Amino acid sequence: GELANGQVLLTLADHSQLWVEYQIFPGQAQDIAKGQAVTISSEHQQAESVIKHLLPGYANQAFLIARVPLDNSQGIWSPGLLLSGSVVLSEQAFPLVVPNRAIVEVEGEQVVFIEYEQGFQTRSLLLGESDGLNSQVLSGLSPGERYVVENSYLLKAELEKSSAGHHH
């Protein structure tokens, strides 16, 4: 029985489709195009989409806005999240790559833990190009060799603990 006096009483929102906006700075603009694939990431999840719109920045700002649709039909994304976006600018095939999470630094060298019958042993790698997720292996590993990918830091901790025990 009271007047609303312009107050919002109820808001209906459909969050099954969200839009992610990324700022594209002038130095990046020549590499970004409508229709380009984008990997959208938060701390705990990832999704694939494409750039649907490239718009001028707000209030004559120097950057472009890339608008990317984000399917939220499962309700796992919240409006207002800060999300990172990755765009593949070029692709190159390499004969051998390893996931970066498998690589640990031991005594200043990049190594992986190779599986042997008796356990694990470190193997130094000479690495080439990296895309942030995987790195090219120039030497130190052969195709088909088994190495630890998950939790390699635990093996590194064991190695450091055992080597510390030998120095008195």
PDB file of C-alpha atoms in Angstrom:
ATOM      1  CA  GLY A   1       0.000   0.000   0.000  1.00  0.00           C
ATOM      2  CA  GLU A   2       2.960   2.403  -0.023  1.00  0.00           C
ATOM      3  CA  LEU A   3       4.330   4.310  -3.003  1.00  0.00           C
ATOM      4  CA  ALA A   4       7.648   3.149  -4.371  1.00  0.00           C
ATOM      5  CA  ASN A   5       8.806   6.725  -5.080  1.00  0.00           C
ATOM      6  CA  GLY A   6      11.214   5.596  -7.810  1.00  0.00           C
ATOM      7  CA  GLN A   7      12.936   2.934  -5.695  1.00  0.00           C
ATOM      8  CA  VAL A   8      13.825  -0.318  -7.411  1.00  0.00           C
ATOM      9  CA  LEU A   9      11.768  -3.022  -5.748  1.00  0.00           C
ATOM     10  CA  LEU A  10      12.738  -6.004  -7.871  1.00  0.00           C
ATOM     11  CA  THR A  11      15.326  -6.677 -10.556  1.00  0.00           C
ATOM     12  CA  LEU A  12      15.059  -9.637 -12.886  1.00  0.00           C
ATOM     13  CA  ALA A  13      18.309 -10.689 -14.521  1.00  0.00           C
ATOM     14  CA  ASP A  14      19.238 -13.505 -16.862  1.00  0.00           C
ATOM     15  CA  HIS A  15      22.874 -14.393 -16.211  1.00  0.00           C
ATOM     16  CA  SER A  16      22.913 -17.466 -18.481  1.00  0.00           C
ATOM     17  CA  GLN A  17      24.904 -15.426 -21.028  1.00  0.00           C
ATOM     18  CA  LEU A  18      27.502 -12.939 -19.776  1.00  0.00           C
ATOM     19  CA  TRP A  19      29.815 -10.572 -21.611  1.00  0.00           C
ATOM     20  CA  VAL A  20      33.495 -10.203 -20.788  1.00  0.00           C
ATOM     21  CA  GLU A  21      35.153  -6.928 -21.776  1.00  0.00           C
ATOM     22  CA  TYR A  22      38.885  -6.708 -22.341  1.00  0.00           C
ATOM     23  CA  GLN A  23      40.909  -3.561 -22.928  1.00  0.00           C
ATOM     24  CA  ILE A  24      43.069  -3.867 -26.031  1.00  0.00           C
ATOM     25  CA  PHE A  25      45.869  -1.316 -25.995  1.00  0.00           C
ATOM     26  CA  PRO A  26      47.193   0.336 -29.182  1.00  0.00           C
ATOM     27  CA  GLY A  27      50.323  -1.822 -29.305  1.00  0.00           C
ATOM     28  CA  GLN A  28      48.154  -4.960 -29.290  1.00  0.00           C
ATOM     29  CA  ALA A  29      45.329  -3.775 -31.561  1.00  0.00           C
ATOM     30  CA  GLN A  30      46.920  -4.901 -34.845  1.00  0.00           C
ATOM     31  CA  ASP A  31      47.040  -8.505 -33.539  1.00  0.00           C
ATOM     32  CA  ILE A  32      43.411  -8.664 -32.359  1.00  0.00           C
ATOM     33  CA  ALA A  33      40.433  -9.283 -34.644  1.00  0.00           C
ATOM     34  CA  LYS A  34      36.738 -10.004 -34.458  1.00  0.00           C
ATOM     35  CA  GLY A  35      36.141 -13.772 -34.507  1.00  0.00           C
ATOM     36  CA  GLN A  36      39.477 -14.600 -32.863  1.00  0.00           C
ATOM     37  CA  ALA A  37      39.433 -17.383 -30.247  1.00  0.00           C
ATOM     38  CA  VAL A  38      39.824 -16.362 -26.590  1.00  0.00           C
ATOM     39  CA  THR A  39      40.546 -18.502 -23.541  1.00  0.00           C
ATOM     40  CA  ILE A  40      38.774 -16.924 -20.567  1.00  0.00           C
ATOM     41  CA  SER A  41      40.267 -17.786 -17.179  1.00  0.00           C
ATOM     42  CA  SER A  42      39.639 -17.210 -13.514  1.00  0.00           C
ATOM     43  CA  GLU A  43      41.609 -18.687 -10.654  1.00  0.00           C
ATOM     44  CA  HIS A  44      39.566 -21.910 -10.695  1.00  0.00           C
ATOM     45  CA  GLN A  45      38.003 -22.317 -14.141  1.00  0.00           C
ATOM     46  CA  GLN A  46      38.466 -21.742 -17.827  1.00  0.00           C
ATOM     47  CA  ALA A  47      36.216 -21.384 -20.894  1.00  0.00           C
ATOM     48  CA  GLU A  48      36.627 -20.867 -24.627  1.00  0.00           C
ATOM     49  CA  SER A  49      34.878 -18.183 -26.672  1.00  0.00           C
ATOM     50  CA  VAL A  50      35.504 -15.757 -29.545  1.00  0.00           C
ATOM     51  CA  ILE A  51      35.697 -11.983 -29.872  1.00  0.00           C
ATOM     52  CA  LYS A  52      32.267 -10.816 -31.063  1.00  0.00           C
ATOM     53  CA  HIS A  53      32.769  -7.040 -31.018  1.00  0.00           C
ATOM     54  CA  LEU A  54      35.667  -4.588 -31.143  1.00  0.00           C
ATOM     55  CA  LEU A  55      34.520  -1.187 -29.919  1.00  0.00           C
ATOM     56  CA  PRO A  56      36.263   2.140 -29.324  1.00  0.00           C
ATOM     57  CA  GLY A  57      37.286   2.814 -25.728  1.00  0.00           C
ATOM     58  CA  TYR A  58      35.089   4.854 -23.430  1.00  0.00           C
ATOM     59  CA  ALA A  59      35.344   8.664 -23.503  1.00  0.00           C
ATOM     60  CA  ASN A  60      37.920   8.752 -26.333  1.00  0.00           C
ATOM     61  CA  GLN A  61      40.398   6.560 -24.477  1.00  0.00           C
ATOM     62  CA  ALA A  62      43.235   5.074 -26.534  1.00  0.00           C
ATOM     63  CA  PHE A  63      42.293   1.426 -26.076  1.00  0.00           C
ATOM     64  CA  LEU A  64      39.716  -0.724 -27.841  1.00  0.00           C
ATOM     65  CA  ILE A  65      37.161  -2.858 -26.022  1.00  0.00           C
ATOM     66  CA  ALA A  66      36.951  -6.502 -27.065  1.00  0.00           C
ATOM     67  CA  ARG A  67      33.548  -7.926 -26.073  1.00  0.00           C
ATOM     68  CA  VAL A  68      33.514 -11.704 -25.650  1.00  0.00           C
ATOM     69  CA  PRO A  69      30.378 -13.731 -24.859  1.00  0.00           C
ATOM     70  CA  LEU A  70      30.646 -16.151 -21.948  1.00  0.00           C
ATOM     71  CA  ASP A  71      28.236 -19.068 -21.708  1.00  0.00           C
ATOM     72  CA  ASN A  72      27.004 -19.206 -18.125  1.00  0.00           C
ATOM     73  CA  SER A  73      24.162 -21.692 -18.575  1.00  0.00           C
ATOM     74  CA  GLN A  74      25.679 -23.776 -15.751  1.00  0.00           C
ATOM     75  CA  GLY A  75      25.776 -20.719 -13.450  1.00  0.00           C
ATOM     76  CA  ILE A  76      29.481 -21.092 -12.578  1.00  0.00           C
ATOM     77  CA  TRP A  77      30.517 -17.508 -13.473  1.00  0.00           C
ATOM     78  CA  SER A  78      29.445 -14.470 -11.444  1.00  0.00           C
ATOM     79  CA  PRO A  79      28.878 -11.026 -12.954  1.00  0.00           C
ATOM     80  CA  GLY A  80      31.641  -8.601 -11.961  1.00  0.00           C
ATOM     81  CA  LEU A  81      34.482 -11.153 -11.788  1.00  0.00           C
ATOM     82  CA  LEU A  82      37.934 -10.095 -12.943  1.00  0.00           C
ATOM     83  CA  LEU A  83      38.831 -12.542 -15.686  1.00  0.00           C
ATOM     84  CA  SER A  84      41.970 -12.900 -17.749  1.00  0.00           C
ATOM     85  CA  GLY A  85      41.844 -13.588 -21.452  1.00  0.00           C
ATOM     86  CA  SER A  86      44.405 -15.230 -23.708  1.00  0.00           C
ATOM     87  CA  VAL A  87      44.465 -14.983 -27.483  1.00  0.00           C
ATOM     88  CA  VAL A  88      46.685 -17.190 -29.642  1.00  0.00           C
ATOM     89  CA  LEU A  89      48.627 -14.872 -31.940  1.00  0.00           C
ATOM     90  CA  SER A  90      50.639 -17.588 -33.658  1.00  0.00           C
ATOM     91  CA  GLU A  91      51.137 -21.313 -33.439  1.00  0.00           C
ATOM     92  CA  GLN A  92      54.256 -23.343 -33.934  1.00  0.00           C
ATOM     93  CA  ALA A  93      54.703 -27.106 -33.685  1.00  0.00           C
ATOM     94  CA  PHE A  94      57.618 -28.550 -31.724  1.00  0.00           C
ATOM     95  CA  PRO A  95      58.725 -32.190 -31.642  1.00  0.00           C
ATOM     96  CA  LEU A  96      58.768 -32.318 -27.836  1.00  0.00           C
ATOM     97  CA  VAL A  97      57.127 -30.110 -25.202  1.00  0.00           C
ATOM     98  CA  VAL A  98      56.482 -30.566 -21.484  1.00  0.00           C
ATOM     99  CA  PRO A  99      53.898 -28.866 -19.276  1.00  0.00           C
ATOM    100  CA  ASN A 100      55.503 -26.068 -17.259  1.00  0.00           C
ATOM    101  CA  ARG A 101      54.020 -27.496 -14.057  1.00  0.00           C
ATOM    102  CA  ALA A 102      56.311 -30.539 -14.516  1.00  0.00           C
ATOM    103  CA  ILE A 103      59.451 -28.367 -14.515  1.00  0.00           C
ATOM    104  CA  VAL A 104      61.153 -27.491 -11.231  1.00  0.00           C
ATOM    105  CA  GLU A 105      64.355 -25.638 -10.520  1.00  0.00           C
ATOM    106  CA  VAL A 106      67.035 -27.614  -8.695  1.00  0.00           C
ATOM    107  CA  GLU A 107      70.426 -26.013  -8.029  1.00  0.00           C
ATOM    108  CA  GLY A 108      69.798 -23.389 -10.712  1.00  0.00           C
ATOM    109  CA  GLU A 109      68.809 -25.882 -13.421  1.00  0.00           C
ATOM    110  CA  GLN A 110      65.419 -26.607 -14.966  1.00  0.00           C
ATOM    111  CA  VAL A 111      64.663 -30.291 -14.363  1.00  0.00           C
ATOM    112  CA  VAL A 112      61.921 -32.891 -14.556  1.00  0.00           C
ATOM    113  CA  PHE A 113      61.683 -36.033 -12.457  1.00  0.00           C
ATOM    114  CA  ILE A 114      62.105 -39.149 -14.611  1.00  0.00           C
ATOM    115  CA  GLU A 115      60.445 -42.365 -13.449  1.00  0.00           C
ATOM    116  CA  TYR A 116      62.780 -45.340 -12.953  1.00  0.00           C
ATOM    117  CA  GLU A 117      62.156 -48.782 -11.476  1.00  0.00           C
ATOM    118  CA  GLN A 118      63.836 -47.660  -8.231  1.00  0.00           C
ATOM    119  CA  GLY A 119      61.947 -44.354  -8.010  1.00  0.00           C
ATOM    120  CA  PHE A 120      62.615 -40.954  -9.520  1.00  0.00           C
ATOM    121  CA  GLN A 121      65.694 -39.112 -10.706  1.00  0.00           C
ATOM    122  CA  THR A 122      66.168 -35.519 -11.846  1.00  0.00           C
ATOM    123  CA  ARG A 123      66.975 -34.811 -15.465  1.00  0.00           C
ATOM    124  CA  SER A 124      68.261 -31.391 -16.579  1.00  0.00           C
ATOM    125  CA  LEU A 125      66.474 -29.888 -19.553  1.00  0.00           C
ATOM    126  CA  LEU A 126      67.498 -27.315 -22.100  1.00  0.00           C
ATOM    127  CA  LEU A 127      64.294 -25.421 -22.819  1.00  0.00           C
ATOM    128  CA  GLY A 128      63.290 -23.310 -25.790  1.00  0.00           C
ATOM    129  CA  GLU A 129      60.083 -21.375 -26.424  1.00  0.00           C
ATOM    130  CA  SER A 130      57.198 -21.311 -23.953  1.00  0.00           C
ATOM    131  CA  ASP A 131      53.573 -20.244 -24.194  1.00  0.00           C
ATOM    132  CA  GLY A 132      53.169 -19.976 -20.431  1.00  0.00           C
ATOM    133  CA  LEU A 133      51.642 -23.464 -20.153  1.00  0.00           C
ATOM    134  CA  ASN A 134      54.127 -25.651 -22.027  1.00  0.00           C
ATOM    135  CA  SER A 135      57.805 -25.364 -22.915  1.00  0.00           C
ATOM    136  CA  GLN A 136      59.771 -26.684 -25.867  1.00  0.00           C
ATOM    137  CA  VAL A 137      62.438 -29.247 -24.914  1.00  0.00           C
ATOM    138  CA  LEU A 138      65.658 -28.776 -26.899  1.00  0.00           C
ATOM    139  CA  SER A 139      67.585 -31.500 -25.057  1.00  0.00           C
ATOM    140  CA  GLY A 140      67.534 -33.648 -21.928  1.00  0.00           C
ATOM    141  CA  LEU A 141      64.416 -35.696 -22.648  1.00  0.00           C
ATOM    142  CA  SER A 142      63.391 -38.145 -25.343  1.00  0.00           C
ATOM    143  CA  PRO A 143      59.896 -38.757 -26.686  1.00  0.00           C
ATOM    144  CA  GLY A 144      58.161 -41.526 -24.740  1.00  0.00           C
ATOM    145  CA  GLU A 145      60.136 -41.104 -21.516  1.00  0.00           C
ATOM    146  CA  ARG A 146      57.901 -40.997 -18.457  1.00  0.00           C
ATOM    147  CA  TYR A 147      58.219 -37.969 -16.192  1.00  0.00           C
ATOM    148  CA  VAL A 148      56.255 -36.511 -13.288  1.00  0.00           C
ATOM    149  CA  VAL A 149      53.759 -33.778 -14.141  1.00  0.00           C
ATOM    150  CA  GLU A 150      51.565 -33.385 -11.052  1.00  0.00           C
ATOM    151  CA  ASN A 151      53.044 -32.584  -7.631  1.00  0.00           C
ATOM    152  CA  SER A 152      56.655 -32.552  -8.828  1.00  0.00           C
ATOM    153  CA  TYR A 153      57.318 -29.936  -6.137  1.00  0.00           C
ATOM    154  CA  LEU A 154      56.780 -32.704  -3.537  1.00  0.00           C
ATOM    155  CA  LEU A 155      59.628 -34.711  -5.064  1.00  0.00           C
ATOM    156  CA  LYS A 156      61.745 -31.567  -5.077  1.00  0.00           C
ATOM    157  CA  ALA A 157      61.034 -31.080  -1.359  1.00  0.00           C
ATOM    158  CA  GLU A 158      62.038 -34.699  -0.656  1.00  0.00           C
ATOM    159  CA  LEU A 159      65.232 -34.239  -2.672  1.00  0.00           C
ATOM    160  CA  GLU A 160      66.131 -31.073  -0.753  1.00  0.00           C
ATOM    161  CA  LYS A 161      65.350 -32.740   2.566  1.00  0.00           C
ATOM    162  CA  SER A 162      67.530 -35.761   1.788  1.00  0.00           C
ATOM    163  CA  SER A 163      70.428 -33.635   0.501  1.00  0.00           C
ATOM    164  CA  ALA A 164      70.209 -31.432   3.602  1.00  0.00           C
ATOM    165  CA  GLY A 165      70.507 -34.553   5.756  1.00  0.00           C
ATOM    166  CA  HIS A 166      73.819 -35.476   4.094  1.00  0.00           C
ATOM    167  CA  HIS A 167      75.495 -32.134   4.899  1.00  0.00           C
ATOM    168  CA  HIS A 168      76.613 -32.070   8.528  1.00  0.00           C
TER     169      HIS A 168
END
